[in-house]
Short mmCIF file of C-alpha atoms in Angstrom, two decimals:
data_model
loop_
_atom_site.label_atom_id
_atom_site.label_comp_id
_atom_site.label_asym_id
_atom_site.label_seq_id
_atom_site.Cartn_x
_atom_site.Cartn_y
_atom_site.Cartn_z
CA MET A 21 132.89 82.64 94.59
CA GLN A 22 131.78 84.98 97.36
CA CYS A 23 128.31 84.36 98.78
CA TYR A 24 125.47 86.42 97.34
CA CYS A 25 124.20 87.28 100.85
CA GLY A 26 127.11 89.62 101.58
CA SER A 27 128.62 87.59 104.41
CA LYS A 28 132.12 87.78 102.83
CA LYS A 29 132.31 83.97 103.04
CA ALA A 30 132.44 81.66 100.05
CA PHE A 31 129.02 80.60 98.73
CA ALA A 32 130.02 76.94 99.21
CA GLU A 33 130.67 77.63 102.91
CA CYS A 34 127.76 79.97 103.57
CA CYS A 35 124.36 79.72 101.88
CA GLU A 36 124.88 76.83 99.47
CA PRO A 37 124.85 74.13 102.21
CA ILE A 38 121.74 75.70 103.75
CA ILE A 39 120.00 75.75 100.36
CA ASP A 40 121.02 72.17 99.56
CA LYS A 41 120.05 70.74 102.98
CA ARG A 42 117.17 73.17 103.63
CA CYS A 43 118.31 73.70 107.20
CA ALA A 44 118.76 77.32 108.30
CA GLY A 45 119.75 77.62 111.96
CA SER A 46 118.14 81.04 112.41
CA ALA A 47 115.66 83.36 110.75
CA GLU A 48 118.52 85.61 109.62
CA GLN A 49 120.30 82.63 108.04
CA LEU A 50 117.04 81.76 106.29
CA MET A 51 116.69 85.36 105.04
CA ARG A 52 120.26 85.37 103.72
CA SER A 53 119.88 81.97 102.09
CA ARG A 54 116.60 82.99 100.45
CA PHE A 55 118.32 86.05 98.96
CA SER A 56 121.11 83.79 97.66
CA ALA A 57 118.53 81.35 96.29
CA TYR A 58 116.87 84.18 94.36
CA ALA A 59 120.29 85.30 93.09
CA CYS A 60 121.09 81.82 91.75
CA ALA A 61 117.53 80.91 90.69
CA ARG A 62 116.88 78.14 93.24
CA TYR A 63 113.13 78.61 93.30
CA ASP A 64 112.57 75.12 94.73
CA TYR A 65 114.28 76.34 97.91
CA ILE A 66 112.32 79.59 97.94
CA LEU A 67 109.05 77.65 97.79
CA ALA A 68 110.16 75.15 100.44
CA THR A 69 111.03 77.93 102.89
CA TYR A 70 107.61 79.60 102.85
CA THR A 71 105.24 78.59 105.65
CA PRO A 72 103.35 75.39 104.77
CA LYS A 73 100.12 77.38 104.23
CA LYS A 74 101.82 79.81 101.83
CA GLN A 75 103.51 76.93 99.95
CA GLN A 76 100.04 75.73 98.92
CA GLU A 77 99.32 79.11 97.32
CA LEU A 78 102.48 79.29 95.14
CA THR A 79 104.33 77.31 92.49
CA ILE A 80 107.98 77.22 91.46
CA ALA A 81 106.94 78.51 88.02
CA GLU A 82 105.19 81.54 89.58
CA LEU A 83 108.27 82.33 91.67
CA ALA A 84 110.54 82.06 88.64
CA GLN A 85 108.25 84.27 86.57
CA SER A 86 108.10 86.94 89.30
CA ALA A 87 111.91 87.10 89.36
CA GLU A 88 112.35 87.05 85.58
CA ASN A 89 114.76 89.71 84.31
CA THR A 90 115.84 90.54 87.88
CA THR A 91 119.48 90.40 88.92
CA TRP A 92 119.89 90.42 92.70
CA LEU A 93 123.00 92.39 93.61
CA GLN A 94 123.36 93.12 97.29
CA LEU A 95 121.76 92.35 100.64
CA ARG A 96 122.13 94.48 103.77
CA VAL A 97 120.56 93.13 106.95
CA LEU A 98 119.58 96.08 109.14
CA ASP A 99 118.07 94.30 112.15
CA SER A 100 117.16 90.83 113.34
CA GLN A 101 115.04 89.89 116.37
CA THR A 102 114.08 86.40 117.50
CA THR A 103 111.82 84.79 120.09
CA ASN A 104 111.30 81.04 120.54
CA THR A 105 108.72 80.73 117.77
CA THR A 106 108.87 83.92 115.72
CA ALA A 107 111.43 86.28 114.28
CA SER A 108 111.73 89.39 112.17
CA VAL A 109 114.54 90.47 109.86
CA GLU A 110 114.72 93.96 108.40
CA PHE A 111 116.80 94.26 105.25
CA ILE A 112 117.47 96.19 102.07
CA ALA A 113 118.02 94.17 98.90
CA THR A 114 119.41 95.91 95.83
CA TYR A 115 118.60 94.56 92.40
CA ARG A 116 118.74 95.47 88.73
CA MET A 117 115.79 95.14 86.40
CA ALA A 118 115.67 96.42 82.82
CA ASN A 119 118.98 98.29 83.27
CA GLU A 120 117.61 100.22 86.24
CA PHE A 121 118.55 99.82 89.88
CA TRP A 122 115.96 99.24 92.57
CA GLN A 123 115.95 98.45 96.25
CA MET A 124 113.48 96.54 98.35
CA HIS A 125 113.29 97.55 102.00
CA GLU A 126 111.35 94.95 103.95
CA CYS A 127 110.70 93.72 107.44
CA SER A 128 110.17 89.98 107.04
CA SER A 129 108.36 87.76 109.52
CA PHE A 130 109.37 84.17 110.19
CA GLU A 131 107.83 81.27 112.09
CA HIS A 132 109.62 78.37 113.79
CA ILE A 133 107.62 75.22 113.03
CA ASP A 134 108.70 71.65 113.87
CA GLY A 135 112.32 72.69 114.30
CA HIS A 136 112.59 74.71 111.08
CA TRP A 137 112.35 78.40 110.22
CA PHE A 138 109.87 79.48 107.55
CA TYR A 139 109.22 82.83 105.86
CA SER A 140 105.65 83.95 106.51
CA GLU A 141 105.29 87.52 105.17
CA GLY A 142 107.03 90.79 104.50
CA LYS A 143 106.06 94.40 105.03
CA GLU A 144 107.52 96.92 102.64
CA GLY A 145 109.62 99.69 104.17
CA GLU A 146 109.82 103.32 103.23
CA GLN A 147 113.21 103.00 101.51
CA SER A 148 111.84 100.78 98.72
CA GLY A 149 111.91 102.06 95.17
CA LYS A 150 114.01 103.04 92.20
CA LEU A 151 117.59 104.13 92.82
CA LYS A 152 119.11 107.03 90.95
CA PRO A 153 122.83 106.86 91.74
CA GLU A 154 125.01 109.89 91.05
CA ARG A 155 127.99 109.36 88.73
CA ASN A 156 130.52 109.64 91.58
CA ALA A 157 128.52 107.61 94.10
CA LEU A 158 129.41 104.00 94.91
CA CYS A 159 127.81 101.62 92.48
CA PRO A 160 124.60 99.99 93.76
CA CYS A 161 125.90 96.60 92.60
CA GLY A 162 128.13 96.44 95.68
CA SER A 163 131.45 96.44 93.81
CA LEU A 164 132.79 99.38 95.89
CA LYS A 165 133.68 101.14 92.61
CA LYS A 166 132.22 104.46 91.58
CA PHE A 167 129.04 104.12 89.56
CA LYS A 168 130.58 105.88 86.52
CA LYS A 169 133.43 103.32 86.41
CA CYS A 170 131.26 100.29 87.04
CA CYS A 171 127.67 99.73 85.88
CA LEU A 172 127.19 103.15 84.24
CA SER A 173 130.00 102.53 81.75
#
């Protein structure tokens, strides 16, 4: 199975080992693995990769409830910048909820603490919102098929 993060690698060779071992080598790897964890409902990993302060404010049940009825479809990383202790990753994540397509455009901030990267916060970008694909446009699910021959049918 191809990885959810869009790397074109197999999930077992890409994000799955990062999720299982909780050891992302970069902020971008952490971003990609968090997207994959949402796609395969690994909320334990999502919680563990928030900054320690944020972890105290959330529960696995709250994360699962916030993602209920959401199918994560595609991740496009637009930019990634890293210093020694901080990083930012700008991305667009496409998802389906209640038979409608949406995208989340975000610039995420990360902190490097005790040798590990953690997600600290995200700022919503201007491209966030509901998608209204045309019949002959490529399907938002990332299949590379036309919308009318894929998810519209």
